[in-house]
Amino acid sequence: EAFGDKVKYWISINEPLMVMFSKDFNGIRDHEGKAYERANYQIMYHMALAEKLAFKWCHELVSDGMIGPASAFQNIYPASAAPADVEAAMEAEEILSFTLLDLSVRGSIPARIAHTLKKQALYPETREEDVQLLQSESADWICFNYYASLCAEAYSGKDDSNMPQFFRSQQYRIVPNPVGAKSEWMIFGTDPTGLRLSIYKLWRRYNLPLLITENAY
């Protein structure tokens, strides 16, 4: 109402991946282990519902406006050519990047990820009436933040307690990228080519306008 006649480009939620997983953002201090993981995906679901309402109000109040999320996009390479590592990289990218964007654009969790979450008792509590809201609105564009690429290998049960919460999974294991110059800030190594690959992957999947909102190059 205040800015709709002046501001036409809007971001709904900045880096929902960080919001759902980081205790610094989500405020969950009394959960650990499986309970914390379940809470992460419940937060994801509630953010998706809130975002759809933001889409609705933006489309109603801002003439010719565009709104969409700012994804903390994770471009992920397999750690080797081994099929298990290739599959792990695909799974990691699907969970860390495309699940949240699919909710924004398509209004649903990718079928493979939904199956995995249900199998692990992590699927969020939902209501039938939410389906209509989730699918009633869609992102007009995708903003994304890119700093570095990651590598993933097949899960082997190794200790990942030193890694951020969103890098811990029984579907993959995030490992250092052996290629690229590392620094104190870019601990996984710089990868300018990964920015171009991210653009290609996002365009191929969603065919929506893209805007780079954060990057390191």
JSON list of C-alpha atoms in Angstrom, two decimals, residues 77-79 149-153 163 173-178 188:
[
{"chain": "A", "resi": 77, "resn": "TYR", "atom": "CA", "xyz": [29.10, -31.20, -8.21]},
{"chain": "A", "resi": 78, "resn": "PRO", "atom": "CA", "xyz": [29.65, -34.92, -7.60]},
{"chain": "A", "resi": 79, "resn": "ALA", "atom": "CA", "xyz": [32.89, -35.55, -5.73]},
{"chain": "A", "resi": 149, "resn": "SER", "atom": "CA", "xyz": [29.83, -24.36, -5.47]},
{"chain": "A", "resi": 150, "resn": "LEU", "atom": "CA", "xyz": [29.81, -27.49, -3.34]},
{"chain": "A", "resi": 151, "resn": "CYS", "atom": "CA", "xyz": [30.77, -31.12, -3.84]},
{"chain": "A", "resi": 152, "resn": "ALA", "atom": "CA", "xyz": [28.82, -34.10, -2.56]},
{"chain": "A", "resi": 153, "resn": "GLU", "atom": "CA", "xyz": [29.68, -37.74, -2.13]},
{"chain": "A", "resi": 163, "resn": "MET", "atom": "CA", "xyz": [29.18, -28.85, 9.32]},
{"chain": "A", "resi": 173, "resn": "ARG", "atom": "CA", "xyz": [27.84, -35.83, 2.42]},
{"chain": "A", "resi": 174, "resn": "ILE", "atom": "CA", "xyz": [29.18, -32.37, 1.55]},
{"chain": "A", "resi": 175, "resn": "VAL", "atom": "CA", "xyz": [32.96, -32.43, 1.01]},
{"chain": "A", "resi": 176, "resn": "PRO", "atom": "CA", "xyz": [35.57, -29.83, -0.04]},
{"chain": "A", "resi": 177, "resn": "ASN", "atom": "CA", "xyz": [35.88, -29.05, -3.73]},
{"chain": "A", "resi": 178, "resn": "PRO", "atom": "CA", "xyz": [39.46, -29.93, -4.74]},
{"chain": "A", "resi": 188, "resn": "PHE", "atom": "CA", "xyz": [34.71, -24.26, -0.41]}
]
